[in-house]
Amino acid sequence: MAWFIYRRPGGRIALGLQYGHVGSSLAESYGGRTKADMLEILDFEKTLALADALAEASDRLSAGEKVSGPAADRYIAAADEFAARYAGAFATKGQMKALRNNPRLQIFEDPEALLTCNLDPYKALCDPGLAKGTRPSMRTPNWNRCNPACANISRTDTHIQRAREQLAQLDTDCADPHLAHPIRRRLELCRGSREKIIQTHEAAAGRTASKDSA
Ligand code: SF4
């Protein structure tokens, strides 16, 4: 269940709430231990999610997928580093901690997103504190506030395929002659943004995996 919750948008917070609530409703005497267990679960799930995203990145690049977006180079470098240091090996607790805390390997996927977040807290436009000049503190993306102008964005052919599928669905929805005008307007805006994503990716589609990741 933790695996599933962590991988949803806002999952880290939801997981904390879930385990915190379960822990406090179990027995007060377990309060201290529950807190520690919860943090361990959060860290463990974060590491697994990171490893999944990095392994997937490595697979995509090995399959010849192209990468675009301002963080494309960081995405490729992260996949290369992960493949060279961790892929196919059993990770000890210390190695998992090193992976989790490695700023070069902070890439995040969401199954419905049209991008990979290569989280650099100093560039994260979803961080409300960034504009105020406060010290960046984000450790996971805030998908609900994701900004298409963010420098942490990269995209692969997988995301573009997802965008094409959404485009086809939007076309089907827009074909309904009884659609209310505000809904049609909203769908058309969504359609425009998908088209732009696809065109931008195809225009920048020169980048593929470096030799090391093949
Ligand atoms: S704005 Fe989007 S891409 Fe940028 S850090 Fe936030 S979630 Fe990641």
Short mmCIF file of C-alpha atoms and ligand atoms in Angstrom, two decimals:
data_model
loop_
_atom_site.label_atom_id
_atom_site.label_comp_id
_atom_site.label_asym_id
_atom_site.label_seq_id
_atom_site.Cartn_x
_atom_site.Cartn_y
_atom_site.Cartn_z
CA MET A 1 0.00 0.00 0.00
CA ALA A 2 2.88 2.37 0.86
CA TRP A 3 4.38 1.69 -2.57
CA PHE A 4 1.13 2.72 -4.26
CA ILE A 5 0.47 5.80 -2.13
CA TYR A 6 4.00 7.15 -2.49
CA ARG A 7 3.76 7.11 -6.27
CA ARG A 8 0.64 9.29 -6.42
CA PRO A 9 0.85 13.11 -6.61
CA GLY A 10 1.26 14.32 -3.03
CA GLY A 11 1.89 10.73 -2.00
CA ARG A 12 4.67 11.49 0.43
CA ILE A 13 2.37 13.69 2.49
CA ALA A 14 -0.50 11.23 2.19
CA LEU A 15 1.74 8.40 3.32
CA GLY A 16 2.92 10.40 6.31
CA LEU A 17 -0.65 11.19 7.29
CA GLN A 18 -1.77 7.61 6.75
CA TYR A 19 0.98 6.05 8.84
CA GLY A 20 0.86 8.81 11.42
CA HIS A 21 -2.86 8.29 11.84
CA VAL A 22 -2.62 4.51 11.91
CA GLY A 23 0.25 4.72 14.39
CA SER A 24 -1.48 7.09 16.78
CA SER A 25 -4.69 5.09 16.68
CA LEU A 26 -2.89 1.84 17.45
CA ALA A 27 -1.39 2.61 20.85
CA GLU A 28 0.11 5.67 22.44
CA SER A 29 2.99 3.73 23.90
CA TYR A 30 4.19 3.01 20.38
CA GLY A 31 4.21 6.73 19.53
CA GLY A 32 8.00 7.18 19.49
CA ARG A 33 8.67 3.98 17.58
CA THR A 34 5.84 4.64 15.16
CA LYS A 35 7.36 7.98 14.23
CA ALA A 36 10.71 6.37 13.50
CA ASP A 37 9.07 3.54 11.53
CA MET A 38 7.06 6.00 9.50
CA LEU A 39 10.14 7.98 8.53
CA GLU A 40 11.92 4.77 7.57
CA ILE A 41 8.98 3.78 5.39
CA LEU A 42 8.97 7.21 3.73
CA ASP A 43 12.70 7.03 3.04
CA PHE A 44 12.48 3.45 1.82
CA GLU A 45 9.60 4.23 -0.54
CA LYS A 46 11.36 7.36 -1.79
CA THR A 47 14.45 5.30 -2.60
CA LEU A 48 12.40 2.65 -4.40
CA ALA A 49 10.51 5.28 -6.40
CA LEU A 50 13.80 6.98 -7.33
CA ALA A 51 15.38 3.69 -8.36
CA ASP A 52 12.31 2.83 -10.45
CA ALA A 53 12.39 6.19 -12.22
CA LEU A 54 16.14 5.94 -12.86
CA ALA A 55 15.93 2.36 -14.12
CA GLU A 56 13.08 3.36 -16.39
CA ALA A 57 15.13 6.31 -17.68
CA SER A 58 18.03 4.01 -18.40
CA ASP A 59 15.73 1.59 -20.25
CA ARG A 60 14.16 4.37 -22.31
CA LEU A 61 17.55 5.72 -23.36
CA SER A 62 18.85 2.25 -24.16
CA ALA A 63 15.80 1.78 -26.37
CA GLY A 64 16.81 4.90 -28.31
CA GLU A 65 14.19 7.26 -26.96
CA LYS A 66 14.93 10.93 -27.54
CA VAL A 67 15.02 13.44 -24.73
CA SER A 68 14.02 17.09 -24.80
CA GLY A 69 13.47 19.90 -22.34
CA PRO A 70 15.72 22.19 -20.32
CA ALA A 71 16.75 19.36 -17.97
CA ALA A 72 17.40 16.80 -20.73
CA ASP A 73 21.15 16.71 -20.04
CA ARG A 74 20.59 16.12 -16.32
CA TYR A 75 18.10 13.34 -17.09
CA ILE A 76 20.62 11.57 -19.32
CA ALA A 77 23.45 12.07 -16.83
CA ALA A 78 21.31 10.69 -13.97
CA ALA A 79 20.37 7.60 -15.99
CA ASP A 80 24.02 7.04 -16.90
CA GLU A 81 25.20 7.39 -13.31
CA PHE A 82 22.49 5.09 -11.99
CA ALA A 83 23.22 2.45 -14.63
CA ALA A 84 26.95 2.57 -13.88
CA ARG A 85 26.68 2.45 -10.08
CA TYR A 86 23.48 0.68 -9.11
CA ALA A 87 21.74 -1.18 -11.93
CA GLY A 88 21.36 -4.91 -11.41
CA ALA A 89 23.03 -4.88 -8.00
CA PHE A 90 21.70 -5.40 -4.51
CA ALA A 91 21.81 -2.10 -2.63
CA THR A 92 22.79 -2.02 1.01
CA LYS A 93 21.17 0.39 3.45
CA GLY A 94 24.15 2.74 3.06
CA GLN A 95 23.96 2.63 -0.73
CA MET A 96 20.24 3.31 -0.62
CA LYS A 97 20.87 6.32 1.56
CA ALA A 98 23.59 7.55 -0.82
CA LEU A 99 21.24 7.15 -3.77
CA ARG A 100 18.44 8.94 -1.95
CA ASN A 101 20.64 11.89 -1.05
CA ASN A 102 22.50 12.22 -4.34
CA PRO A 103 21.39 15.58 -5.79
CA ARG A 104 22.23 14.41 -9.32
CA LEU A 105 19.79 11.49 -9.13
CA GLN A 106 16.63 13.30 -8.05
CA ILE A 107 14.31 12.41 -10.90
CA PHE A 108 10.59 11.86 -10.42
CA GLU A 109 7.92 10.32 -12.59
CA ASP A 110 4.18 10.46 -12.36
CA PRO A 111 2.25 7.92 -14.46
CA GLU A 112 -0.04 10.64 -15.80
CA ALA A 113 2.45 13.48 -16.22
CA LEU A 114 3.81 14.57 -19.57
CA LEU A 115 7.26 15.19 -18.14
CA THR A 116 9.96 13.96 -15.82
CA CYS A 117 10.79 16.26 -12.92
CA ASN A 118 14.58 16.49 -12.48
CA LEU A 119 14.24 18.16 -9.14
CA ASP A 120 16.74 20.89 -8.39
CA PRO A 121 15.15 22.77 -5.47
CA TYR A 122 16.89 26.00 -6.54
CA LYS A 123 14.99 25.93 -9.86
CA ALA A 124 11.65 24.48 -8.74
CA LEU A 125 8.94 26.89 -9.87
CA CYS A 126 6.36 24.89 -7.92
CA ASP A 127 8.01 26.03 -4.70
CA PRO A 128 5.98 28.99 -3.44
CA GLY A 129 8.93 30.04 -1.30
CA LEU A 130 11.26 30.48 -4.28
CA ALA A 131 9.72 33.77 -5.41
CA LYS A 132 9.95 35.09 -1.86
CA GLY A 133 13.67 34.39 -1.78
CA THR A 134 13.47 31.89 1.07
CA ARG A 135 15.89 28.97 1.18
CA PRO A 136 14.68 26.16 -1.13
CA SER A 137 13.47 23.22 0.90
CA MET A 138 11.65 20.97 -1.56
CA ARG A 139 12.63 17.31 -1.51
CA THR A 140 9.86 16.04 -3.78
CA PRO A 141 7.98 17.73 -6.65
CA ASN A 142 4.76 19.57 -6.01
CA TRP A 143 2.93 18.15 -9.03
CA ASN A 144 -0.23 20.13 -8.32
CA ARG A 145 1.69 23.37 -8.85
CA CYS A 146 3.90 22.17 -11.70
CA ASN A 147 4.84 25.07 -13.96
CA PRO A 148 5.49 24.37 -17.68
CA ALA A 149 8.25 27.00 -17.68
CA CYS A 150 10.31 25.15 -15.06
CA ALA A 151 13.96 24.41 -15.82
CA ASN A 152 13.61 20.99 -14.16
CA ILE A 153 11.53 19.54 -16.99
CA SER A 154 12.64 16.83 -19.39
CA ARG A 155 10.58 14.70 -21.75
CA THR A 156 11.14 11.43 -23.53
CA ASP A 157 9.30 9.74 -26.39
CA THR A 158 7.25 7.92 -23.73
CA HIS A 159 5.79 11.22 -22.55
CA ILE A 160 5.11 12.27 -26.13
CA GLN A 161 3.26 9.03 -26.78
CA ARG A 162 1.19 9.79 -23.69
CA ALA A 163 0.51 13.30 -25.05
CA ARG A 164 -0.62 11.83 -28.39
CA GLU A 165 -3.05 9.51 -26.62
CA GLN A 166 -4.46 12.43 -24.65
CA LEU A 167 -4.74 14.43 -27.87
CA ALA A 168 -6.77 11.65 -29.51
CA GLN A 169 -9.07 11.52 -26.48
CA LEU A 170 -9.49 15.31 -26.55
CA ASP A 171 -10.40 15.15 -30.24
CA THR A 172 -13.05 12.55 -29.44
CA ASP A 173 -14.42 14.69 -26.63
CA CYS A 174 -14.45 17.86 -28.77
CA ALA A 175 -16.40 16.06 -31.52
CA ASP A 176 -19.49 16.05 -29.28
CA PRO A 177 -21.79 18.71 -30.82
CA HIS A 178 -23.67 19.16 -27.52
CA LEU A 179 -20.61 20.21 -25.57
CA ALA A 180 -21.13 23.34 -23.46
CA HIS A 181 -19.03 26.26 -24.68
CA PRO A 182 -16.89 26.68 -21.52
CA ILE A 183 -16.04 22.97 -21.54
CA ARG A 184 -15.20 23.06 -25.25
CA ARG A 185 -12.95 26.08 -24.63
CA ARG A 186 -11.15 24.25 -21.82
CA LEU A 187 -10.67 21.12 -23.93
CA GLU A 188 -9.31 23.22 -26.79
CA LEU A 189 -6.79 24.84 -24.46
CA CYS A 190 -5.70 21.38 -23.27
CA ARG A 191 -5.44 20.29 -26.88
CA GLY A 192 -3.26 23.28 -27.74
CA SER A 193 -0.89 22.58 -24.86
CA ARG A 194 -0.50 18.91 -25.90
CA GLU A 195 0.20 19.93 -29.48
CA LYS A 196 2.83 22.40 -28.33
CA ILE A 197 4.52 19.75 -26.17
CA ILE A 198 4.66 17.31 -29.10
CA GLN A 199 5.97 19.92 -31.56
CA THR A 200 8.62 21.21 -29.15
CA HIS A 201 9.85 17.68 -28.46
CA GLU A 202 10.03 16.82 -32.14
CA ALA A 203 11.87 20.04 -32.95
CA ALA A 204 14.46 19.37 -30.24
CA ALA A 205 14.62 15.67 -30.92
CA GLY A 206 18.32 15.47 -31.57
CA ARG A 207 19.34 14.20 -28.18
CA THR A 208 19.59 10.55 -27.33
CA ALA A 209 21.37 8.58 -24.66
CA SER A 210 25.08 8.98 -24.31
CA LYS A 211 27.24 5.99 -25.21
CA ASP A 212 27.75 5.02 -21.59
CA SER A 213 24.05 4.36 -21.04
CA ALA A 214 23.57 2.20 -24.10
S1 SF4 B 1 7.53 22.95 -11.40
FE1 SF4 B 1 7.19 20.84 -12.15
S2 SF4 B 1 9.15 20.25 -13.10
FE2 SF4 B 1 9.53 22.06 -11.83
S3 SF4 B 1 10.24 21.21 -9.87
FE3 SF4 B 1 8.02 21.53 -9.72
S4 SF4 B 1 7.08 19.57 -10.30
FE4 SF4 B 1 9.22 19.55 -10.98
#
